[in-house]
Amino acid sequence: MRRLKIEKYINMYLNNYKDYKSEWNYEDGCILIGAESLYKATKDKRYLDFILNYLDKRIDKNGAIDNLNPVEYNIDNINSGRVLFTAFEETKNEKYKKAIENVKYLLTIHPRTLEGNFWHKGRYPYQVWLDGLYMAQPFYTIYSNENRDENGLKDILNQFKNVRKNLFCEDKKLYFHGFDETKTMNWANKETGRSKNFWGRAVGWYAMALVDVIENIDETIFKSYKDQFVSLYVELMEGIVQYQDESGLWYQVMGLEKREGNYLETSATLMFAYSLLKGKRLNILDESYLEKGKKAFNAVIDNNLKENSENLELTNICIMAGLNGLIPFNGDRDGSFEYYISEKIGVDDPKGVGPLFKVYSEVVLLDNKGGY
């Protein structure tokens, strides 16, 4: 029954999908990457066609991407570039290869912290958010792996190690949302530069980043690098599972589960479910983690994928959350508990739907191996 329900939702969602924004953006990228995962798991060409139809509206014959501003220095703009590798592999159309180089150029010019991490965006100078690791590093890893660029992998690993040093809480075994190298923002601890709380989806972005990076490193060539990423990933997942609610879901703000106003949130739960199932498929995690991932996935399908008239809706998705930068955005994003629970909750947002597609692709792959 769950399989029928989720396949009905996927078909409905893709058939009715409207671009999230007119410019190149990460939200559309969440859906594209989800469709890519489904294509690789099922070999169903309709998922590839969905990706190519989107790309062909945005990319000209020379690989130029429409409405993409390089000097915006927006790390989110790397995310959608991941599907270009599959587009080129499947079609051999040179425009996709050129587009890959155009996206890689964005990383080449992107400003960095003094320690070498990409700024989150130009409007967030010297800030590193967990979100940004997912937006940039899997693309950077695929590019570096395919080009046998050891210096690229060394750079990626250094950025993850800096995040471990600057954002990991030894007591809670979780990562704080963001780091301000200048230690001047109102959300930043004046001694450590860390933000105040563990936002579920930020930790989810980071978990997906790690497991996707691991998958895309050729261990026959770069085994020592892969092993170090695996260590970071296993440590993270050991922390995450401690906070899973008995329902199978995770809360919007982790570590404060009993605080009034906190709620069970869908996108973070799906990101954790994906990371757990994929970790088992890659033979990194044991059976107990698979069971936790299955419980999370089933809980979302049973409780948060709801009938609405003749349609289905994916509910309880935090629409947006972030931290303050130089330019005020959407009120005072001060990193407080009150802030995170105040952000709008909605349905069918790509930041929840994309991970749903990714989890389901893992269900299919594990099922094919007899392991689900």
PDB file of N, CA and C in Angstrom, residues 5 8-9 12 305-315 347-348:
ATOM      1  N   LYS A   5       0.950   4.319  -2.786  1.00  0.00           N
ATOM      2  CA  LYS A   5       0.671   5.678  -2.338  1.00  0.00           C
ATOM      3  C   LYS A   5       1.784   6.632  -2.770  1.00  0.00           C
ATOM      4  N   LYS A   8       1.927   7.070  -6.615  1.00  0.00           N
ATOM      5  CA  LYS A   8       0.853   7.972  -7.040  1.00  0.00           C
ATOM      6  C   LYS A   8       1.258   9.425  -6.799  1.00  0.00           C
ATOM      7  N   TYR A   9       1.860   9.681  -5.637  1.00  0.00           N
ATOM      8  CA  TYR A   9       2.266  11.049  -5.313  1.00  0.00           C
ATOM      9  C   TYR A   9       3.376  11.534  -6.250  1.00  0.00           C
ATOM     10  N   MET A  12       1.897  12.345  -9.643  1.00  0.00           N
ATOM     11  CA  MET A  12       1.091  13.557  -9.562  1.00  0.00           C
ATOM     12  C   MET A  12       1.982  14.792  -9.473  1.00  0.00           C
ATOM     13  N   LEU A 305       1.968  12.115   4.532  1.00  0.00           N
ATOM     14  CA  LEU A 305       1.548  12.102   3.128  1.00  0.00           C
ATOM     15  C   LEU A 305       0.043  11.860   3.141  1.00  0.00           C
ATOM     16  N   LYS A 306      -0.709  12.964   3.014  1.00  0.00           N
ATOM     17  CA  LYS A 306      -2.140  12.928   3.342  1.00  0.00           C
ATOM     18  C   LYS A 306      -3.032  13.137   2.121  1.00  0.00           C
ATOM     19  N   GLU A 307      -4.167  12.475   2.161  1.00  0.00           N
ATOM     20  CA  GLU A 307      -5.175  12.649   1.111  1.00  0.00           C
ATOM     21  C   GLU A 307      -5.804  14.032   1.227  1.00  0.00           C
ATOM     22  N   ASN A 308      -5.955  14.716   0.095  1.00  0.00           N
ATOM     23  CA  ASN A 308      -6.633  15.999   0.046  1.00  0.00           C
ATOM     24  C   ASN A 308      -7.492  16.000  -1.214  1.00  0.00           C
ATOM     25  N   SER A 309      -8.797  15.823  -1.033  1.00  0.00           N
ATOM     26  CA  SER A 309      -9.704  15.610  -2.171  1.00  0.00           C
ATOM     27  C   SER A 309      -9.215  14.373  -2.927  1.00  0.00           C
ATOM     28  N   GLU A 310      -8.863  14.531  -4.205  1.00  0.00           N
ATOM     29  CA  GLU A 310      -8.388  13.386  -4.979  1.00  0.00           C
ATOM     30  C   GLU A 310      -6.872  13.342  -5.034  1.00  0.00           C
ATOM     31  N   ASN A 311      -6.225  14.311  -4.389  1.00  0.00           N
ATOM     32  CA  ASN A 311      -4.777  14.403  -4.454  1.00  0.00           C
ATOM     33  C   ASN A 311      -4.133  13.992  -3.134  1.00  0.00           C
ATOM     34  N   LEU A 312      -2.809  13.947  -3.155  1.00  0.00           N
ATOM     35  CA  LEU A 312      -2.010  13.706  -1.960  1.00  0.00           C
ATOM     36  C   LEU A 312      -1.158  14.932  -1.693  1.00  0.00           C
ATOM     37  N   GLU A 313      -0.895  15.218  -0.427  1.00  0.00           N
ATOM     38  CA  GLU A 313      -0.032  16.330  -0.037  1.00  0.00           C
ATOM     39  C   GLU A 313       1.010  15.846   0.960  1.00  0.00           C
ATOM     40  N   LEU A 314       2.244  16.325   0.784  1.00  0.00           N
ATOM     41  CA  LEU A 314       3.291  16.063   1.769  1.00  0.00           C
ATOM     42  C   LEU A 314       3.302  17.242   2.734  1.00  0.00           C
ATOM     43  N   THR A 315       2.953  16.973   3.983  1.00  0.00           N
ATOM     44  CA  THR A 315       2.683  18.039   4.949  1.00  0.00           C
ATOM     45  C   THR A 315       3.824  18.213   5.950  1.00  0.00           C
ATOM     46  N   VAL A 347       3.138  22.677   2.654  1.00  0.00           N
ATOM     47  CA  VAL A 347       2.997  21.363   2.012  1.00  0.00           C
ATOM     48  C   VAL A 347       3.715  21.370   0.664  1.00  0.00           C
ATOM     49  N   ASP A 348       4.184  20.194   0.265  1.00  0.00           N
ATOM     50  CA  ASP A 348       4.702  19.933  -1.083  1.00  0.00           C
ATOM     51  C   ASP A 348       5.898  20.791  -1.469  1.00  0.00           C
TER      52      ASP A 348
END
